[in-house]
Amino acid sequence: MHIMVIGLNYRTAPVELREKFSLSETAQREALTYLHGTRSILESVIVSTCNRTEIYALVTSLHAGTEFFQWFLARLAGVDRDSFTSHSYIYTGSDAVRHLFRVSAGLDSMVLGETQILGQVRNSYQLAHELGCIGSIFHTLFRKAVEVGKRAHTETQIGQNAVSVSYAAVELAKKIFSELSGKTMLIIGAGKMSELTAKHLNANGATKVLVANRTYERAQELADRFFGQALDLGRLDMALQEADIVISSTGSQGYVVERGQVSAIMKKRRNRPLFFIDIAVPRDLDPDLNKLDNVYLYDIDDLEHVIAANLEERAREAEKIGVIIAEELVAFRQWMNEQEVIPLITAMRGKGIAIQESVMDSLLNKLPGLSEREQKILQKHTMSIVNQLLRDPIVQLKQMATEADAAKNMDMACRLFGIQPDGETAKASESDERAAAQTQEKLQSAKDRSSFELGRLSSLFGEACPVTTLSP
Amino acid sequence: MIDSLRLYDWITFFYAVSVFLYFIDFIQPSRRANRYAFWTLAVVWGLQTIFFIERMRALNYVPVFTTFEATIFFAWLLNTFALIINYLYKMELFTFLVNIIGFAFVAFDIFARKGATQLSAPMQGDLLVIHVSMALISYAAFSLACIVSIMYLFQHYMLKLKKWTPFFRRLPALERLDNLSFQMVKLGFPTLLIAMILGAIWYRVVFGHFLWLDAKPLVSLLLLIVYGVYLYLRVVLGWAGRRLAWLNVLGFCIVIVNYVLVGKFMSNFHKWG
């Protein structure tokens, strides 16, 4: 069994290619159901957002899996295979796990440390779970991935500072005012950008809104959206006396607010701080305003600088998340090793039980006419011999699986007990069982979900699959 | 006595650990370091409290008459304020700065162990105890006002110069800092006034006349004037921000002069033992 991920993202593929791979939920359902039907793909999850499409899968053979998925994804998007492979990436084993952890922590996102992807990973996992594509391994893996994402956001401050202009304005406002609630906001010029910034400030508590605009109707329109008050540009001085936060974005060529004007107003304001945001190009507000005491002025460039500094800060926090990921990776690898032991233990127990059964048979043949009770006692005691003999080896095996040369030790154990001398077949038989069980389950669930459409994709894959071993 | 001094070593040790942890947290912000630092500081506060009570029981008076004792008390006051403010406002950086000052005082005491001697008999009395405690409380309040003002100024210049450093992110809002320094001066001013009045009355009772020409009351009067001006500008003229913050820093410089220089070299009467 191998874990692998194959996919493309905003780094490897241009948007015109990416959009072809962006799967709707319906398409994801169909694809998952199809994958579920193949014998060599034991578990699978599809993560598809506008910036990435990735398939995480547990496969019996990496080579065959790669071949299959390249063909599968190319068909899914309706592109030829070469153009897909040149824009995609494949990670296997630990690298695949690390990649998933990085994705869910937001380290692989276009905006470093964004939180949305965590929800998307969680939804992808839930969808796959609902369709029965998830077994014990991916169940643990994705739960861990979600946990890594949560830890990233609780233990570091990666997502806590603004990376958009309007949020940067809110961030600066919070550096000047301890509380935004009860503060008055003045919007000069009713542009789209100023409205967005005002919306964020408003959501953070600045509920009193004044709008001044060249055309009064437009001012009224915007003011109504915030349950605020519209006024003429002529009454700007009055408004400046009242306001705490001023957002300006008019189309004016000269300055709308001058230094002299504000310094006179500051006296009347009893020096209450005044926070100016100038989003207009060319600028609306006299840059010299910033030289006044208790007046803070930021233009669009300043806000961009704030964002740049915040991204640097996020990169620093990302290093801390790297440590968290390394920790969780070790923990997951240990858990995986323990899983490797389970089929071995099952085989050991099976062998023990088989021996006990054959011994019981020959005993019952040799001693006919035993009473029910005597038979029970014999059964119990012979079983007890087997259990006691196996108890220590099993405990030791579990221990050895977590140690360094786990693989060698497992082989040794197989040889000692004469069970499945090569681990691959043990796994294969186990996966066969699993696949069979899954098929059984699937049939059951397919009956339950009669609305399920298997038709479209199956017909899509009507022609022979290039990797014969992987035909459904 | 010996015990109390050994306890003092522990206080110093834990204080040093706390400062160290705050420093680590300051250089490389991490929630864990910060939590440990805060609790170590709380332990220091507990030890200081025990130390103080022990000493009070051993000596049968409120121990504020020697440099050593006064400094302990002063550090304890700073620590108390710091813990309360940190609890109310979650300002770790502030706690860190207060901590450094408190630790400086405690460490300063290690070199002044002689201070454990007692003062002469007439120096004792309830009135005097209240006088000294009040004076120290006002000094502590002014120290905090100064720290908060320095944070204000730093943040203010960062905002004006548009420098976005990681350090800047950890500072609380200007408005909050401004308010906090105002609260501290509001506490410090009346306590200093009361301390001066009580001191004058006590001196009059013991020696039969007022003490005018001692450096201590004169510098204290200057302090009162500076902080009085601060309150006037703030309340009556509605000033806020940068200039007032500088005034706070100036006031604190006078406090230091008053506490250290005047107490050590200049005053005839207000000499530390």
XYZ file of C-alpha atoms in Angstrom:
745
model
C 0.000 0.000 0.000
C 1.323 3.413 -0.923
C 0.023 6.900 -0.332
C 0.294 9.189 -3.327
C -0.971 12.551 -4.509
C -1.211 13.745 -8.073
C -2.482 17.109 -9.193
C -1.777 20.606 -10.382
C -1.981 24.034 -8.756
C -1.563 27.740 -9.468
C 2.224 27.322 -9.490
C 2.411 24.563 -12.040
C -0.505 25.263 -14.335
C -1.905 28.420 -15.969
C -5.483 29.337 -15.184
C -6.832 28.298 -18.597
C -5.620 24.765 -17.905
C -6.562 24.815 -14.225
C -10.160 25.754 -14.850
C -10.651 22.592 -16.900
C -9.726 20.554 -13.842
C -11.889 22.463 -11.428
C -14.535 19.889 -10.512
C -18.029 20.700 -9.321
C -19.316 18.668 -6.420
C -21.360 16.508 -8.779
C -18.303 15.783 -10.909
C -16.315 15.004 -7.766
C -18.976 12.561 -6.647
C -18.912 10.785 -9.980
C -15.123 10.652 -10.095
C -14.906 9.333 -6.535
C -17.527 6.711 -7.214
C -15.592 5.598 -10.256
C -12.310 5.400 -8.312
C -14.118 3.483 -5.630
C -14.971 0.841 -8.177
C -11.347 0.179 -9.194
C -9.570 -2.646 -7.410
C -6.138 -1.137 -7.005
C -7.202 2.174 -5.544
C -8.060 1.404 -1.956
C -8.875 4.863 -0.660
C -9.157 8.238 -2.374
C -9.955 11.893 -1.743
C -10.278 14.659 -4.332
C -9.421 18.225 -3.349
C -10.566 20.653 -6.009
C -10.556 24.452 -5.614
C -9.987 27.242 -8.090
C -6.266 27.128 -7.335
C -5.647 23.401 -7.257
C -7.027 20.000 -8.163
C -5.431 17.073 -6.382
C -6.255 13.416 -5.954
C -4.941 11.742 -2.812
C -5.005 7.969 -3.080
C -3.904 4.818 -1.368
C -2.763 2.464 -4.125
C -1.306 -1.031 -4.338
C 1.292 -0.059 -6.921
C 2.784 3.404 -7.382
C 3.750 2.860 -10.981
C 0.363 1.621 -12.058
C -1.331 4.259 -9.930
C 0.628 7.065 -11.587
C -0.136 5.745 -15.049
C -3.795 5.400 -14.229
C -4.251 8.810 -12.610
C -2.469 10.653 -15.412
C -4.806 9.070 -17.875
C -7.818 9.507 -15.602
C -7.291 13.214 -14.895
C -6.487 14.028 -18.499
C -9.708 12.331 -19.580
C -11.654 14.054 -16.844
C -10.605 17.492 -18.065
C -10.716 16.563 -21.720
C -7.088 17.451 -22.395
C -4.386 15.262 -23.840
C -2.202 13.471 -21.367
C 1.067 15.208 -22.219
C -0.256 18.679 -21.530
C -1.479 17.435 -18.159
C 1.720 15.656 -17.125
C 3.921 18.631 -17.990
C 1.860 20.828 -15.631
C 1.295 18.393 -12.784
C 3.207 17.036 -9.808
C 3.266 13.704 -8.005
C 4.326 13.083 -4.433
C 4.481 9.670 -2.817
C 4.800 8.273 0.696
C 5.994 10.747 3.299
C 6.265 13.502 0.688
C 2.595 13.117 -0.138
C 1.663 13.308 3.534
C 3.850 16.369 4.021
C 2.258 17.993 0.989
C -1.237 17.403 2.365
C -0.237 18.869 5.739
C 1.254 21.919 4.017
C -1.875 22.387 1.939
C -4.248 22.240 4.884
C -2.068 24.608 6.924
C -2.263 27.116 4.064
C 1.464 27.002 3.304
C 0.863 25.937 -0.277
C -1.768 28.590 -0.944
C -1.423 31.621 -3.156
C -1.987 33.830 -0.109
C 0.304 32.311 2.476
C -1.543 31.162 5.573
C -5.102 31.652 4.314
C -7.715 29.753 6.280
C -10.234 28.814 3.575
C -8.284 25.850 2.272
C -8.626 24.082 5.611
C -12.406 24.054 5.228
C -12.042 22.850 1.640
C -9.797 19.976 2.687
C -12.282 19.071 5.406
C -15.189 19.125 2.923
C -13.284 16.985 0.413
C -12.613 14.459 3.138
C -16.247 14.441 4.239
C -17.481 13.935 0.683
C -15.126 10.993 0.132
C -16.156 9.602 3.491
C -19.819 9.871 2.606
C -19.218 7.924 -0.610
C -17.331 5.196 1.232
C -13.974 5.975 -0.404
C -12.213 6.273 2.920
C -10.752 3.461 4.973
C -8.835 3.487 8.233
C -5.658 4.979 6.787
C -7.097 8.037 5.067
C -9.484 8.502 7.940
C -6.504 8.996 10.227
C -4.467 10.883 7.634
C -7.131 13.501 6.911
C -8.098 13.899 10.531
C -4.431 14.634 11.174
C -4.297 17.054 8.250
C -7.251 19.007 9.612
C -5.602 18.988 13.027
C -2.369 20.358 11.535
C -4.379 23.159 9.922
C -6.055 23.985 13.204
C -2.758 23.933 15.083
C -1.223 26.216 12.482
C -3.880 28.821 13.145
C -4.020 28.500 16.918
C -0.327 28.142 17.707
C 1.035 30.691 15.274
C -0.202 34.041 14.030
C 0.037 33.211 10.363
C -3.497 34.199 9.442
C -3.834 37.103 11.799
C -2.649 40.075 9.854
C -4.211 41.725 6.854
C -3.267 40.850 3.298
C -5.802 43.009 1.488
C -5.937 46.794 1.237
C -9.238 47.212 3.028
C -8.224 44.913 5.882
C -4.894 46.713 6.179
C -6.901 49.891 6.780
C -8.851 48.171 9.548
C -5.598 46.916 11.054
C -4.131 50.428 11.171
C -7.356 51.815 12.613
C -7.084 49.287 15.430
C -3.541 50.474 16.124
C -4.836 54.004 16.683
C -8.210 53.393 18.335
C -8.640 50.793 21.027
C -12.287 50.359 20.086
C -13.832 51.039 16.690
C -17.332 50.872 18.077
C -18.762 54.333 18.623
C -16.322 55.833 16.118
C -17.599 57.945 13.231
C -16.540 57.284 9.679
C -16.532 59.862 6.895
C -16.466 58.705 3.279
C -15.453 61.343 0.725
C -16.308 60.331 -2.838
C -18.416 57.240 -3.342
C -16.084 54.842 -5.142
C -16.104 51.053 -5.081
C -12.847 50.791 -3.134
C -13.887 53.210 -0.426
C -17.147 51.340 -0.057
C -15.312 48.053 0.500
C -13.002 49.600 3.089
C -15.960 51.236 4.793
C -17.722 47.880 4.852
C -14.860 46.264 6.760
C -14.543 49.151 9.200
C -18.291 49.095 9.660
C -18.249 45.371 10.385
C -15.584 46.046 13.022
C -17.804 48.487 14.897
C -17.540 51.891 13.234
C -21.279 52.209 12.760
C -21.786 55.961 12.398
C -21.263 56.842 8.743
C -21.190 60.181 6.918
C -20.888 60.387 3.133
C -19.799 63.476 1.233
C -19.894 63.430 -2.561
C -20.015 65.817 -5.529
C -23.395 64.474 -6.553
C -25.702 64.364 -3.583
C -27.815 61.490 -4.932
C -24.841 59.156 -5.106
C -23.872 60.140 -1.557
C -27.398 59.419 -0.395
C -27.328 56.044 -2.098
C -24.111 54.976 -0.339
C -25.175 56.474 2.992
C -28.391 54.468 2.875
C -26.384 51.277 2.599
C -24.788 51.995 5.985
C -27.841 53.700 7.515
C -25.697 56.832 7.510
C -26.057 60.443 6.582
C -25.293 62.129 3.258
C -23.925 65.674 3.011
C -22.647 68.202 0.500
C -18.925 68.591 -0.150
C -19.382 72.168 1.062
C -20.052 70.926 4.592
C -16.840 68.957 4.781
C -15.396 70.968 7.689
C -18.363 70.134 9.869
C -18.015 66.457 9.022
C -14.270 66.491 9.697
C -14.950 67.820 13.158
C -17.167 64.863 13.901
C -15.321 62.046 12.141
C -12.615 59.777 13.574
C -11.862 57.876 10.383
C -11.860 59.481 6.934
C -11.766 57.456 3.718
C -11.255 59.462 0.570
C -11.457 58.360 -3.067
C -12.733 61.104 -5.332
C -11.768 61.698 -8.955
C -10.546 65.183 -8.077
C -7.234 66.418 -9.544
C -6.267 68.626 -6.588
C -6.342 67.991 -2.834
C -9.794 67.729 -1.321
C -8.503 68.273 2.217
C -5.634 70.674 2.989
C -3.270 70.822 5.932
C -4.314 74.295 7.115
C -7.941 73.311 7.113
C -7.339 70.261 9.307
C -4.983 71.980 11.767
C -7.749 74.509 12.485
C -10.238 71.686 12.933
C -7.944 69.733 15.272
C -8.169 72.507 17.860
C -11.944 72.299 17.815
C -11.753 68.522 18.067
C -9.801 68.834 21.328
C -7.035 66.841 19.718
C -8.996 63.647 19.289
C -6.972 61.491 16.864
C -7.998 61.602 13.210
C -7.211 58.727 10.896
C -7.102 59.420 7.139
C -7.072 56.798 4.403
C -6.430 58.066 0.881
C -7.365 55.513 -1.748
C -7.532 57.944 -4.644
C -5.005 58.217 -7.475
C -4.138 61.065 -7.934
C -4.198 61.640 -4.187
C -7.044 63.521 -2.491
C -5.385 64.349 0.794
C -2.493 66.687 1.404
C 0.495 64.477 2.402
C 1.517 67.139 4.923
C -1.509 66.162 7.022
C 0.677 63.427 8.473
C 2.913 66.082 10.054
C 0.076 67.269 12.311
C -0.129 65.943 15.841
C -2.770 63.271 16.363
C -3.382 63.039 12.617
C -2.403 59.849 10.845
C -2.528 59.679 7.044
C -2.015 56.652 4.826
C -2.279 56.452 1.065
C -2.686 53.403 -1.140
C 1.080 52.824 -1.305
C 1.354 52.813 2.478
C -1.367 50.206 2.691
C 0.462 48.097 0.124
C 3.580 48.359 2.283
C 1.599 47.163 5.275
C 0.524 44.134 3.260
C 4.087 43.442 2.131
C 5.309 43.606 5.736
C 2.459 41.331 6.808
C 3.384 38.775 4.187
C 6.965 38.823 5.464
C 5.581 38.233 8.930
C 3.531 35.330 7.611
C 6.627 33.815 6.051
C 8.288 33.946 9.479
C 5.282 32.231 11.046
C 5.368 29.611 8.280
C 8.724 28.434 9.614
C 7.068 27.643 12.936
C 4.384 25.675 11.114
C 7.160 23.690 9.444
C 8.094 22.437 12.906
C 4.490 21.452 13.653
C 4.293 19.589 10.341
C 7.526 17.730 11.019
C 6.162 16.631 14.409
C 2.880 15.412 12.986
C 4.659 13.677 10.125
C 6.715 11.595 12.554
C 3.587 10.732 14.517
C 1.738 9.689 11.378
C 4.640 7.599 10.118
C 4.719 5.733 13.425
C 1.015 5.085 13.198
C 1.457 3.791 9.642
C 4.172 1.395 10.781
C 1.836 0.069 13.419
C -0.753 -0.504 10.681
C 1.778 -2.596 8.756
C 1.873 -5.016 11.678
C -1.847 -5.618 11.806
C -2.040 -8.070 8.855
C 0.968 -9.897 10.289
C -0.690 -10.268 13.659
C -3.876 -11.408 11.975
C -1.916 -14.064 10.088
C -0.226 -15.216 13.300
C -3.518 -15.500 15.125
C -5.040 -17.267 12.127
C -2.250 -19.801 12.147
C -2.673 -20.388 15.872
C -6.417 -20.853 15.538
C -5.965 -23.251 12.603
C -3.552 -25.379 14.649
C -5.904 -25.402 17.601
C -8.844 -26.405 15.422
C -7.018 -29.304 13.822
C -5.816 -30.483 17.263
C -9.382 -30.293 18.577
C -10.645 -32.281 15.605
C -8.153 -35.065 16.158
C -8.865 -35.061 19.920
C -12.608 -35.419 19.317
C -11.890 -38.236 16.864
C -9.637 -40.037 19.371
C -11.974 -39.522 22.330
C -15.521 -40.032 21.116
C -18.410 -39.637 23.525
C -17.139 -36.599 25.413
C -19.876 -34.626 27.077
C -20.682 -31.082 25.973
C -19.025 -29.706 29.110
C -15.806 -31.731 28.626
C -15.587 -30.579 25.044
C -15.952 -26.980 26.161
C -13.187 -27.358 28.743
C -10.817 -28.903 26.190
C -11.668 -26.168 23.680
C -11.005 -23.474 26.224
C -7.697 -24.856 27.420
C -6.195 -25.622 24.052
C -7.123 -22.113 22.955
C -5.498 -20.777 26.067
C -2.192 -22.449 25.083
C -2.249 -20.748 21.706
C -3.100 -17.342 23.198
C -0.421 -17.491 25.847
C 2.208 -18.543 23.331
C 1.317 -15.678 21.023
C 0.866 -12.945 23.623
C 4.526 -11.867 23.931
C 5.384 -12.084 20.232
C 2.407 -9.847 19.444
C 3.362 -7.260 22.047
C 6.940 -7.278 20.772
C 5.847 -7.012 17.162
C 3.822 -3.892 17.858
C 6.854 -2.437 19.610
C 9.230 -3.403 16.794
C 7.030 -1.788 14.153
C 7.743 1.635 15.607
C 11.508 1.078 15.737
C 14.098 1.993 13.145
C 14.580 -1.239 11.155
C 10.918 -2.160 11.273
C 10.840 -3.764 7.840
C 13.675 -6.181 8.604
C 12.126 -7.190 11.891
C 8.789 -7.843 10.223
C 10.472 -10.152 7.696
C 12.181 -11.977 10.526
C 8.889 -12.453 12.339
C 7.305 -13.807 9.161
C 10.136 -16.332 8.760
C 9.991 -17.418 12.393
C 6.296 -18.115 12.248
C 6.302 -19.356 8.692
C 3.608 -16.966 7.622
C 3.628 -15.210 4.237
C 7.419 -15.038 3.832
C 7.016 -11.939 1.667
C 5.103 -9.027 3.055
C 3.787 -7.872 -0.320
C 1.504 -10.847 -0.738
C 0.264 -10.394 2.779
C -0.642 -6.842 1.924
C -2.042 -7.815 -1.412
C -4.268 -10.484 0.077
C -5.294 -8.065 2.728
C -6.078 -5.415 0.158
C -7.997 -7.978 -1.857
C -10.098 -8.626 1.168
C -10.508 -4.941 1.668
C -11.436 -4.382 -1.952
C -13.918 -7.191 -1.782
C -15.409 -5.815 1.385
C -15.580 -2.389 -0.208
C -17.304 -3.718 -3.264
C -19.786 -5.437 -1.023
C -20.305 -2.244 0.882
C -20.559 -0.235 -2.283
C -23.237 -2.455 -3.703
C -25.100 -2.018 -0.485
C -24.728 1.747 -0.502
C -25.487 1.967 -4.204
C -28.779 0.322 -3.452
C -29.350 2.899 -0.758
C -28.563 5.738 -3.090
C -30.589 4.871 -6.099
C -30.330 8.488 -7.236
C -26.644 7.903 -7.783
C -25.514 8.383 -11.336
C -22.784 6.040 -12.349
C -23.729 6.322 -15.950
C -21.902 9.319 -17.287
C -18.406 8.517 -16.114
C -18.642 4.850 -16.865
C -19.532 5.685 -20.420
C -16.696 8.178 -20.454
C -14.359 5.339 -19.591
C -16.080 2.995 -21.979
C -12.961 2.432 -24.004
C -10.247 0.140 -22.711
C -8.127 1.552 -19.939
C -4.424 1.628 -20.871
C -3.387 -0.095 -17.673
C -5.164 -3.397 -17.867
C -4.566 -4.324 -14.242
C -6.567 -1.323 -13.226
C -9.710 -1.949 -15.201
C -12.739 -1.664 -12.963
C 16.207 37.800 59.428
C 18.610 35.347 57.808
C 15.622 33.491 56.403
C 14.166 36.597 54.930
C 17.431 37.300 53.172
C 17.572 33.789 51.760
C 14.032 34.284 50.515
C 15.335 37.435 48.927
C 17.813 35.406 46.911
C 14.959 33.290 45.636
C 13.032 36.380 44.679
C 16.017 37.648 42.733
C 16.470 34.295 41.047
C 12.846 33.951 39.960
C 12.745 37.555 38.886
C 15.759 36.946 36.692
C 14.089 33.868 35.176
C 10.923 35.837 34.515
C 12.820 38.675 32.850
C 14.718 36.143 30.781
C 11.504 34.455 29.651
C 9.916 37.774 28.782
C 13.011 38.604 26.809
C 12.782 35.339 24.866
C 9.130 36.019 24.203
C 9.998 39.529 23.128
C 12.681 38.429 20.655
C 10.726 35.472 19.341
C 7.064 35.771 20.268
C 5.630 32.485 21.438
C 2.562 31.875 23.512
C 4.264 29.273 25.664
C 7.208 31.432 26.723
C 4.800 34.211 27.499
C 2.620 32.070 29.694
C 5.614 30.746 31.631
C 6.963 34.256 31.994
C 3.673 35.511 33.372
C 3.382 32.717 35.926
C 6.995 33.096 37.019
C 6.209 36.731 37.618
C 3.186 35.711 39.648
C 5.456 33.446 41.733
C 7.823 36.371 42.264
C 4.894 38.433 43.453
C 3.910 35.692 45.920
C 7.463 35.451 47.274
C 7.706 39.210 47.588
C 4.462 39.279 49.523
C 5.661 36.541 51.881
C 8.985 38.302 52.303
C 7.281 41.519 53.174
C 4.902 40.002 55.710
C 7.701 37.954 57.272
C 9.834 41.017 57.687
C 6.936 42.946 59.138
C 6.450 40.209 61.737
C 10.158 39.934 62.504
C 10.769 43.637 62.934
C 7.357 44.639 64.253
C 6.975 47.580 61.925
C 6.062 48.177 58.323
C 9.432 47.784 56.644
C 9.817 50.846 54.463
C 12.552 52.791 56.247
C 15.731 51.660 54.588
C 16.741 51.790 50.935
C 16.635 48.039 50.943
C 13.124 47.806 52.314
C 11.740 50.701 50.355
C 13.093 49.193 47.165
C 11.534 45.814 47.947
C 8.246 47.510 48.568
C 8.587 49.541 45.405
C 9.327 46.469 43.286
C 6.355 44.742 44.892
C 4.091 47.652 43.993
C 5.305 47.664 40.387
C 4.755 43.951 40.163
C 1.252 44.211 41.624
C 0.240 46.893 39.147
C 1.810 44.982 36.298
C -0.071 41.801 37.120
C -3.378 43.624 37.503
C -2.971 45.546 34.252
C -1.815 42.469 32.413
C -4.841 40.605 33.694
C -7.217 43.353 32.602
C -5.674 44.329 29.284
C -3.452 41.476 28.073
C -0.414 43.658 27.462
C 2.548 41.334 27.744
C 5.038 43.801 26.387
C 4.094 46.241 29.100
C 4.594 43.596 31.766
C 8.000 42.903 30.301
C 9.085 46.529 30.565
C 7.743 46.916 34.101
C 9.555 43.734 34.931
C 12.877 45.099 33.786
C 12.513 48.152 36.009
C 11.365 46.089 38.981
C 14.253 43.704 38.512
C 16.715 46.557 38.223
C 15.574 47.747 41.629
C 15.771 44.322 43.196
C 19.200 43.681 41.731
C 20.303 47.105 42.887
C 19.429 45.980 46.394
C 21.787 43.032 46.279
C 24.642 45.510 46.319
C 23.027 47.405 49.157
C 22.550 44.560 51.607
C 23.780 46.833 54.379
C 20.366 48.401 54.077
C 18.954 45.757 56.341
C 19.925 47.868 59.358
C 17.213 49.713 61.196
C 16.599 53.379 61.581
C 16.632 55.337 64.802
C 13.619 55.269 67.101
C 12.068 58.697 66.338
C 11.872 57.707 62.689
C 9.044 55.341 63.461
C 5.332 55.883 63.748
C 2.106 55.246 61.905
C 1.997 58.606 60.246
C 5.454 58.072 58.854
C 4.632 54.608 57.594
C 1.677 55.993 55.662
C 3.789 58.889 54.425
C 6.495 56.631 53.011
C 4.043 54.079 51.560
C 2.022 56.778 49.853
C 5.138 58.319 48.373
C 6.243 54.951 47.041
C 2.809 54.203 45.581
C 2.871 57.496 43.731
C 6.377 56.726 42.412
C 5.181 53.330 41.202
C 2.191 54.902 39.442
C 4.441 57.487 37.764
C 6.851 54.752 36.656
C 4.030 52.876 34.993
C 2.712 56.042 33.390
C 6.192 56.588 31.994
C 6.519 53.053 30.621
C 3.135 53.296 28.949
C 4.075 56.712 27.551
C 7.294 55.339 26.099
C 5.264 52.613 24.421
C 2.918 55.308 23.153
C 5.753 57.368 21.714
C 7.350 54.383 20.096
C 4.094 53.335 18.486
C 3.351 56.924 17.472
C 6.650 57.327 15.632
C 6.257 53.938 14.011
C 2.869 55.015 12.684
C 4.143 58.381 11.505
C 7.287 56.985 9.865
C 5.298 54.015 8.518
C 7.710 51.389 9.758
C 6.022 48.026 10.109
C 8.184 45.885 12.337
C 7.213 42.744 14.230
C 7.728 44.720 17.410
C 5.127 47.248 16.301
C 2.517 44.495 15.982
C 2.796 43.687 19.651
C 1.912 47.149 20.893
C -1.631 47.950 22.012
C -3.641 50.769 20.417
C -2.530 54.373 20.952
C -5.834 55.320 22.478
C -5.505 52.594 25.084
C -1.946 53.558 26.013
C -2.938 57.194 26.235
C -5.817 56.355 28.545
C -3.754 54.078 30.721
C -1.078 56.693 31.351
C -3.825 59.143 32.267
C -5.267 56.665 34.772
C -1.836 56.177 36.310
C -1.219 59.906 36.723
C -4.702 60.240 38.186
C -3.627 57.692 40.796
C -0.135 59.069 41.350
C -0.905 62.742 41.734
C -3.273 62.578 44.741
C -1.177 59.945 46.536
C 1.917 62.124 46.193
C -0.031 65.105 47.467
C -1.272 63.147 50.496
C 2.219 61.800 51.144
C 3.668 65.319 51.180
C 0.963 66.668 53.491
C 1.360 63.754 55.925
C 5.135 64.111 55.879
C 4.901 67.788 56.645
C 2.479 67.181 59.529
C 4.626 64.393 60.989
C 7.739 66.545 60.877
C 5.874 69.376 62.540
C 4.678 67.033 65.311
C 8.097 65.521 65.980
C 10.389 68.538 65.550
C 8.020 71.437 66.203
C 8.542 73.273 62.916
C 8.103 72.660 59.192
C 10.851 71.331 57.010
C 11.155 73.759 54.120
C 14.638 73.785 52.801
C 15.226 70.103 52.306
C 15.848 68.902 48.756
C 13.224 66.198 49.003
C 10.126 68.326 49.573
C 11.361 70.830 47.004
C 11.842 68.263 44.255
C 8.547 66.638 45.212
C 6.850 70.014 44.803
C 8.359 70.233 41.322
C 6.917 66.791 40.614
C 3.492 67.926 41.747
C 3.728 70.919 39.426
C 4.771 68.814 36.415
C 1.975 66.288 36.888
C -0.455 69.069 37.757
C 0.361 70.672 34.422
C -0.162 67.299 32.743
C -3.622 66.941 34.271
C -4.521 70.538 33.444
C -3.502 70.203 29.787
C -5.276 66.941 29.476
C -8.525 67.698 31.281
C -8.997 71.394 30.673
C -7.355 71.974 27.294
C -8.146 68.547 25.927
C -4.634 67.651 24.880
C -3.842 64.076 24.096
C -0.998 62.110 22.626
C 2.607 62.846 21.847
C 3.331 65.984 23.871
C 1.668 64.650 26.996
C 3.611 61.413 26.639
C 6.872 63.374 26.621
C 5.714 65.224 29.710
C 5.227 61.878 31.428
C 8.752 60.822 30.556
C 10.071 64.098 31.975
C 8.068 63.597 35.162
C 9.527 60.148 35.611
C 13.067 61.471 35.230
C 12.330 63.782 38.167
C 10.979 60.801 40.127
C 14.237 58.938 39.585
C 16.240 62.003 40.585
C 14.084 62.319 43.668
C 14.334 58.682 44.635
C 17.945 57.930 43.924
C 20.020 61.119 43.820
C 18.229 63.245 46.366
C 17.761 60.301 48.704
C 21.430 59.408 48.495
C 23.397 62.642 48.341
C 21.464 65.837 48.568
C 18.920 65.741 51.290
C 20.016 66.254 54.877
C 16.986 64.717 56.416
C 15.675 62.264 53.812
C 18.757 60.075 53.858
C 18.328 56.353 53.437
C 19.915 54.282 56.164
